[in-house]
Every structure is written in C-alpha cells, then in structure tokens.
XYZ file of C-alpha atoms in Angstrom:
446
model
C 46.745 6.822 11.493
C 48.295 8.928 8.753
C 46.721 12.322 8.213
C 45.782 11.587 4.579
C 44.027 8.366 5.622
C 42.198 10.186 8.384
C 41.011 12.819 5.925
C 39.792 10.086 3.565
C 37.746 8.511 6.354
C 36.383 11.919 7.314
C 35.212 12.714 3.779
C 33.601 9.257 3.456
C 31.741 9.561 6.759
C 30.503 13.078 6.237
C 29.337 12.302 2.688
C 27.462 9.238 3.887
C 25.803 10.957 6.819
C 24.678 13.811 4.559
C 22.691 11.329 2.473
C 21.092 9.903 5.585
C 19.996 13.211 7.046
C 16.298 13.185 7.697
C 14.371 16.248 6.516
C 12.042 17.701 9.080
C 10.230 20.986 9.427
C 11.670 23.699 11.607
C 9.515 24.988 14.416
C 7.586 28.172 13.692
C 9.604 31.257 14.598
C 7.262 33.843 16.046
C 7.801 37.443 15.139
C 8.845 39.475 18.131
C 8.827 43.187 18.886
C 11.781 44.883 20.572
C 12.543 48.512 21.304
C 16.279 47.812 21.414
C 17.265 45.160 18.886
C 16.055 42.230 16.817
C 15.848 38.847 18.474
C 17.747 35.908 16.978
C 16.440 32.402 16.405
C 18.679 29.487 15.437
C 17.759 26.725 13.045
C 17.913 23.141 14.250
C 20.466 20.847 12.705
C 19.217 17.666 11.051
C 19.555 14.675 13.328
C 21.800 11.708 12.565
C 21.235 8.163 13.739
C 23.236 5.081 14.735
C 26.864 4.574 13.957
C 27.135 7.510 11.597
C 25.907 9.885 14.280
C 28.680 8.697 16.624
C 31.313 8.990 13.897
C 30.076 12.419 12.921
C 30.137 13.689 16.496
C 33.586 12.213 17.152
C 35.134 13.685 14.043
C 33.429 17.040 14.582
C 35.198 17.251 17.924
C 38.540 16.765 16.148
C 37.957 19.472 13.623
C 36.196 22.793 13.547
C 32.487 22.272 14.135
C 29.951 23.447 11.601
C 28.530 26.827 12.406
C 24.829 27.050 13.136
C 22.905 29.194 10.707
C 21.097 32.123 12.220
C 17.843 33.688 11.164
C 17.304 37.320 12.089
C 13.792 38.269 13.052
C 13.169 41.812 11.933
C 11.868 44.158 14.613
C 8.676 46.124 14.171
C 9.410 49.589 15.428
C 6.939 51.330 17.640
C 6.574 55.061 17.297
C 4.738 57.222 19.776
C 3.939 60.820 19.121
C 3.167 63.383 21.790
C -0.291 64.821 21.839
C 1.058 68.353 21.968
C 4.265 70.275 21.636
C 4.933 69.978 25.366
C 4.788 66.183 25.232
C 1.642 66.082 27.382
C -1.101 63.492 26.988
C -4.735 64.507 27.061
C -6.417 62.416 29.730
C -10.035 62.015 30.761
C -11.102 63.757 33.963
C -13.461 62.149 36.447
C -16.271 64.249 35.038
C -15.630 62.937 31.563
C -14.152 66.052 29.972
C -10.713 66.015 28.410
C -8.687 69.064 29.514
C -6.526 70.959 27.079
C -3.052 71.251 28.639
C -1.666 74.731 29.374
C -0.421 76.424 26.261
C -2.389 74.144 23.932
C -4.237 76.177 21.280
C -8.014 75.867 21.329
C -10.366 75.719 18.356
C -13.318 78.110 18.654
C -16.157 77.868 16.161
C -15.100 79.422 12.906
C -18.506 79.869 11.309
C -17.584 77.420 8.538
C -17.182 73.693 8.275
C -13.745 73.836 6.721
C -11.332 72.151 9.079
C -10.176 74.527 11.859
C -7.091 74.381 14.061
C -6.192 70.892 15.209
C -3.232 69.314 16.937
C -2.709 66.537 14.417
C -4.093 63.047 14.680
C -1.029 60.926 15.142
C -0.568 58.290 17.785
C 0.965 54.966 18.633
C 1.715 52.977 15.543
C 3.303 49.676 14.566
C 4.814 49.547 11.104
C 6.620 47.242 8.764
C 9.195 48.878 6.455
C 7.750 51.148 3.798
C 7.775 50.208 0.145
C 10.024 51.860 -2.431
C 8.707 55.069 -4.052
C 6.915 54.629 -7.341
C 7.622 55.999 -10.774
C 5.059 56.980 -13.396
C 5.463 54.050 -15.785
C 4.620 50.368 -15.507
C 1.689 48.366 -14.201
C 0.215 48.360 -10.709
C 0.848 45.370 -8.506
C -1.213 44.825 -5.370
C 0.898 44.956 -2.208
C -1.809 45.230 0.470
C -5.242 43.615 0.476
C -7.516 43.867 3.485
C -10.886 42.250 2.837
C -13.095 39.357 3.860
C -13.103 37.502 7.154
C -9.478 38.365 7.989
C -9.920 42.095 7.328
C -8.888 43.153 10.838
C -5.693 41.080 10.798
C -4.052 43.786 8.684
C -4.615 46.549 11.232
C -3.496 47.707 14.665
C -6.117 48.982 17.099
C -5.321 52.459 18.417
C -5.130 52.764 22.188
C -3.942 56.285 23.051
C -5.775 59.408 24.139
C -7.470 61.148 21.229
C -4.895 63.556 19.721
C -7.692 65.867 18.529
C -9.313 66.226 21.984
C -12.367 64.273 20.875
C -15.041 62.623 22.985
C -14.252 59.058 22.054
C -12.565 56.352 24.069
C -10.571 53.788 22.096
C -8.815 51.547 24.592
C -8.376 48.691 22.140
C -4.888 47.720 21.098
C -3.393 44.871 19.027
C -4.828 41.386 19.450
C -6.310 41.790 22.964
C -7.888 45.012 21.727
C -9.422 43.199 18.788
C -11.092 40.753 21.164
C -12.298 43.590 23.406
C -13.771 45.352 20.385
C -15.553 42.163 19.358
C -16.872 41.652 22.900
C -18.202 45.215 22.893
C -19.868 44.594 19.524
C -17.845 47.432 18.000
C -16.376 45.364 15.154
C -17.724 42.501 13.099
C -19.082 41.667 9.669
C -22.443 42.095 7.985
C -24.240 39.426 5.961
C -22.339 40.491 2.828
C -18.957 40.083 4.489
C -18.233 43.803 4.835
C -16.078 44.766 7.816
C -18.034 46.781 10.391
C -16.620 49.399 12.766
C -19.268 50.775 15.109
C -19.504 53.134 18.068
C -21.072 52.630 21.473
C -24.785 53.474 21.433
C -25.400 53.264 25.196
C -28.027 55.969 25.878
C -25.857 57.945 28.286
C -22.158 57.774 29.148
C -20.455 59.679 31.987
C -17.301 60.368 29.967
C -16.137 59.449 26.505
C -18.085 57.231 24.139
C -16.357 54.108 22.796
C -15.247 54.062 19.195
C -12.709 52.291 16.977
C -9.613 53.627 15.283
C -7.395 51.255 13.301
C -4.094 51.794 11.501
C -2.567 49.559 8.824
C 0.323 47.356 9.896
C 2.220 48.220 6.722
C 3.439 51.600 5.554
C 4.164 52.742 2.010
C 5.776 55.534 0.038
C 3.704 56.374 -2.996
C 1.330 54.052 -4.811
C -2.385 53.762 -5.420
C -4.529 53.519 -2.271
C -8.061 52.231 -2.872
C -10.916 51.938 -0.360
C -14.351 50.500 -1.148
C -17.083 51.136 1.442
C -20.852 50.718 1.372
C -21.485 52.861 4.470
C -19.673 55.540 6.468
C -20.414 57.218 9.825
C -22.728 60.207 9.730
C -24.645 62.397 12.165
C -24.240 65.325 14.531
C -21.210 64.902 16.780
C -19.286 62.612 14.418
C -15.955 63.221 12.680
C -15.145 60.172 10.509
C -12.150 59.890 8.231
C -10.150 57.544 6.030
C -6.681 59.042 5.773
C -2.946 58.414 5.735
C -0.047 59.876 7.660
C 3.669 59.482 8.294
C 5.826 59.567 11.422
C 6.541 62.684 13.477
C 3.468 64.639 12.435
C 3.472 66.881 10.505
C 7.004 66.143 9.284
C 5.859 62.873 7.690
C 2.795 64.496 6.132
C -0.921 63.726 6.245
C -3.350 63.029 3.399
C -7.053 63.159 4.277
C -8.842 61.230 1.548
C -12.377 60.960 2.962
C -13.269 63.279 5.822
C -15.989 65.480 7.232
C -18.075 66.283 10.289
C -21.687 66.149 11.464
C -24.213 66.093 8.610
C -21.869 67.363 5.924
C -22.930 66.634 2.367
C -19.622 67.069 0.510
C -16.316 65.355 1.193
C -13.280 67.436 2.087
C -9.830 66.142 1.113
C -6.817 67.860 2.667
C -3.048 67.883 2.930
C -1.174 68.760 6.129
C 2.534 69.194 5.499
C 5.788 70.690 6.690
C 6.605 74.185 5.437
C 7.066 74.579 1.677
C 4.080 72.729 0.211
C 1.460 74.841 -1.571
C -1.659 74.296 -3.681
C -1.912 76.316 -6.932
C -5.215 77.891 -7.937
C -5.252 75.799 -11.114
C -4.598 72.528 -9.265
C -6.073 70.321 -11.990
C -9.124 68.837 -10.257
C -12.897 69.236 -10.348
C -13.307 70.214 -6.693
C -13.383 73.574 -4.936
C -10.312 74.839 -3.102
C -10.720 75.596 0.617
C -8.473 77.232 3.230
C -6.170 78.923 0.723
C -2.970 77.848 -1.005
C -0.679 77.059 1.917
C -0.571 73.432 3.067
C 1.897 73.854 5.926
C 0.387 72.755 9.233
C 2.499 75.294 11.133
C 1.494 78.230 8.936
C -2.241 77.460 8.789
C -3.015 76.644 12.414
C -2.783 72.959 11.404
C -5.706 73.201 8.982
C -3.587 72.576 5.871
C -5.032 73.021 2.385
C -8.361 71.417 1.507
C -10.424 70.681 -1.584
C -14.179 70.082 -1.470
C -15.775 67.422 -3.658
C -18.935 68.903 -5.187
C -20.662 65.519 -5.560
C -23.460 65.192 -2.934
C -22.938 61.415 -2.836
C -19.278 61.802 -1.833
C -19.992 61.958 1.915
C -22.425 61.118 4.686
C -26.085 60.354 4.114
C -25.807 60.778 0.342
C -22.882 58.367 0.202
C -24.790 55.768 2.242
C -28.082 56.114 0.334
C -26.233 55.459 -2.922
C -24.586 52.261 -1.693
C -21.296 53.993 -0.988
C -18.499 53.908 -3.511
C -14.746 53.835 -4.018
C -12.103 56.358 -3.051
C -8.734 56.133 -4.797
C -5.660 58.173 -3.903
C -2.731 58.155 -6.319
C 0.628 59.260 -4.950
C 3.312 59.315 -7.642
C 6.015 61.617 -8.967
C 3.430 63.887 -10.633
C 1.693 64.690 -7.355
C -1.220 63.455 -5.251
C -4.651 62.903 -6.816
C -7.941 61.724 -5.304
C -10.913 60.258 -7.181
C -14.342 59.313 -5.894
C -16.428 56.820 -7.865
C -20.094 56.300 -7.086
C -21.157 52.670 -6.762
C -22.531 52.527 -10.301
C -19.493 54.289 -11.812
C -16.530 52.273 -10.548
C -14.050 51.739 -13.434
C -13.916 48.169 -14.697
C -10.104 48.155 -14.543
C -10.300 48.924 -10.835
C -12.830 46.155 -10.249
C -10.536 43.761 -12.141
C -7.584 44.825 -9.943
C -5.755 46.145 -12.993
C -6.044 49.869 -12.319
C -5.257 52.428 -15.015
C -5.616 55.869 -13.402
C -4.661 57.606 -16.641
C -8.083 56.599 -18.004
C -10.159 57.894 -15.076
C -10.416 61.507 -16.103
C -9.817 64.496 -13.833
C -9.616 63.773 -10.106
C -11.768 65.667 -7.658
C -8.678 66.790 -5.725
C -5.068 67.159 -6.803
C -1.855 68.553 -5.362
C 0.687 68.874 -8.240
C 4.315 67.945 -7.591
C 5.369 71.264 -9.141
C 4.375 73.064 -5.934
C 4.349 70.160 -3.456
C 6.675 67.237 -4.145
C 4.821 64.292 -2.570
C 8.018 62.357 -1.823
C 9.553 65.334 -0.038
C 6.561 66.248 2.100
C 5.215 62.733 2.769
C 7.012 59.664 4.052
C 6.207 56.141 5.297
C 2.436 56.498 5.370
C -0.036 54.129 6.981
C -3.789 54.050 6.285
C -6.242 54.888 9.079
C -9.969 54.564 9.758
C -11.457 56.408 12.692
C -14.673 57.884 14.027
C -13.994 60.756 16.388
C -16.695 62.399 18.481
C -16.506 66.191 18.655
C -12.790 67.013 18.816
C -11.136 70.131 17.444
C -13.071 70.201 14.176
C -16.513 68.787 14.975
C -16.536 70.374 18.426
C -15.536 73.755 17.078
C -18.069 73.591 14.220
C -21.041 72.621 16.427
C -22.713 76.010 15.878
C -21.702 76.303 12.203
C -23.898 75.477 9.220
C -23.251 72.245 7.311
C -21.161 72.571 4.158
C -24.313 72.647 2.023
C -25.678 75.595 4.034
C -28.200 73.571 6.089
C -28.666 74.341 9.812
C -25.995 73.665 12.385
C -26.144 70.756 14.807
C -26.724 73.205 17.651
C -29.858 74.381 15.844
C -30.999 70.884 14.920
C -30.566 69.351 18.357
C -31.219 72.287 20.675
C -28.177 71.215 22.726
C -25.508 73.892 23.266
C -22.338 71.763 23.027
C -21.132 68.778 21.055
C -19.817 67.031 24.176
C -23.160 67.203 25.948
C -24.948 65.824 22.916
C -22.516 62.920 22.491
C -22.682 61.936 26.151
C -26.486 61.954 26.383
C -27.774 60.748 23.009
C -26.384 57.296 22.297
C -29.375 56.212 20.242
C -28.566 58.954 17.731
C -25.432 57.118 16.616
C -27.000 54.076 14.980
C -25.721 55.366 11.614
C -22.230 56.153 12.901
C -20.526 53.054 11.511
C -18.184 51.979 8.741
C -19.050 49.064 6.439
C -15.935 48.443 4.349
C -15.629 45.973 1.497
C -11.874 46.298 1.051
C -8.721 48.359 1.227
C -6.108 47.672 -1.450
C -2.781 49.371 -1.980
C -0.896 49.025 -5.254
C 2.693 49.827 -6.191
C 4.031 50.322 -9.693
C 5.968 47.391 -11.117
C 8.176 48.315 -14.063
C-alpha cells in the first residue's frame, strides 16, 4: 500500500474511533505522603470496542504510540522539631514524671503569671503549601473553614511528647488518633454542633493525663485568622491556648492569640520570634505591655513579648460565663493585630463573612511592622488548639498569684506542686474543655 493511502486510512480510523470513545470516570486517586518524592498515578485510556479497537491497536503498533498522561500527586511534607537544642525527646518515666534532659533550662516560679522560660511548643506537623502573603487592599476571601460535623477533618492530632514538659499525654495522631480520641470521649460535639475537645477526668492517673492538641492541615502566610468559641478550658493546672506557629521554632515565629494559665482572668497575647523583632511602647493597642520590648525567643528566655487584654471576659471563667466570643488575628503588611469581641459585640461584617478590620477600632494587641516585619519574622503558620497540664508556664507559676491578683493555685488547693494536683484531682477538670463554633482563615483578594 502506498504511504499516502496508508496515512489516509490511519486518519480515517483514528477520527472514527475518537468519536466512539466511551466516557467513563477515572478511579479516585488517593493522596499519598512520602518523605522522599511524590508518587505518580496514571490516567486510564478510554476503551475502544470491536473492529475499530483492532484497527487502532494495529496502527498504533506501526507508529509511535500515544503517551499516557501523568498526574502528579503532591506530597505533604512532614516536619519534626526536636524538643530541645540537643535533639532529645522528653519521655515519661515509670513514675509518671517527665525528666528534663541534661542541659535543658528549667522554669522556676517567677512570682508573676507572665509567661516564663519555655522551650517552644512545636512538634510533628503535616502541612499543605502556605498561601501567598497578603497586601493591605482588597476584600477578604475565605480560604479555610472548620465548622460543623466535619470540624476535625481539617486538623491533625498531635502525637509527640509535650514540648513544654507538661503533664498531658496526647497519643492521638491523624485518622487513627481521631478514632482513639472519640473512643476516649475526648472529642465530640454538643447539642448546638460546637466541636468539643476535652481532657481525661479519671480521678487519679499514675502519669500524664490525656488531653487533645490539634494542628490545622493547611498553613498560611498572612491573612485574617478568626476563631469563635463558646467555652475554653479553665482551672488550676491548665494551660490552654489557641495560637499559630511556623516551622523550625522559633525561626518560623509564633503568635499566641488566646493563652493563659490556671484561673487567670485576662488573656495574654504574645509573639515569639527570631532576633530583631521588638515591640514599641506606643504599639497602638488597648492592652498592657508585658515582658518588655524584645520579642526574640533567644534573648528573653523564650518568653517573647506579651500584651495583656484588660477585659475580664477575654479569658477563663469570665469568657465562659459570657458565652465566649470571637478572637481575630490580622497579619498583613502593617503588622500583627489581635481583637477580642464579646459574644454580644461581634461585628456584623464578621458574622456575614465579609470582614472589614478597618472598622473594628483599636485592637487589644498589636505588633507594628515598623519594628517587627510580620513577613520576615513569621512564615508558613498553622493554627493550633491545645490544653497543656502544668508545663513550663503553668508549672512554674503554681505558687504565683493569678493575673488579677487573686490567690495562687498552691494557696487555693493546698497541694504543693502542679503535677501532684493534676495527677490526683481528675474531677476538678470538668471545665477544662474547648467548645468551638468555627475557625475561619481569610486571605485578601485584590
């Protein structure tokens, strides 16, 4: 057969078989995790039938075969941070106490409830790529929404030793960990659909008491981070927080949005940064500056620079009695700002998911970009909920007065140490739970 005739037949056959291809769905390609490289998954070719299939196969053997298309499945990197500078993990002894490795700085009581020396709170994390940094113009578009019955699908369950030497045990990781948490009655939902994160209330435990720490699957650079909760953990021995951090603490930065210990009355927001970030005296917020002007973790014994919210409903029992409220953290090119809105004072634009921070008035805490560029000192942040028992801050402040001047937990309980109290008073932690309506993260869309 002449070559031009053969080509004519080939074009006719291929054109005809293309019209007869049957459309069918491709099988679901599961997302995989690899420490070395992304896995590849090939698409299936459409099937041909009858005579045209035979012709197509025969002619494809004569000429170059069509190349299969390939879909790349993006890896989800896993980062693990050492508990201390020597790369040592803090493990539970048979007696239940967690030793501090040689050379690890301790945190004696400071006489105040501002955050003392810690070792950072990083740990194992699974992230998707961070979003692009924001500008200061445009409208906010929601990029992360964790609420309702699938709330916990957006989070990874932490499963490492407590980086702050706390008395909690959180051996719940990824999907199996979610089921273990449910079986232990540590997570669930209330009648209003709020996500619950509880602690173990067994009367006595020989070692650490079970708790939950979760970290968002997605990370972001900049944006508006909004958390609505109706209840937060409170009580002697507790150290709850809603916060964000980046990789390689403190190089990636840490922003503590809602945090405190024991029976504190006022929230303390803090930044923990690499060297170079400072907080000016006229920072532009309504709160009270704590710990001085330096935010560097290395230069402040890891305490960073904090700002106290002077609203008695911003934390603990006052927060819970008032039906909770909303915390919003804005991270843009002007700096980092934190607002707290009581339940009855939540801005309507925030409720409508069309936030306009420029109309909210002064924040309670603010770190201006002029002395601490947020995109230099913070990178690829994830959101975190946790309830630590004791640890560097709450353990060290056991004998210190609350931040409203009321008696210390040592005085209230008559028990000399935080660890002893936590291990022997499970019934005291009935109020040590989170009830969260939603977490939403917005990015500016120009």
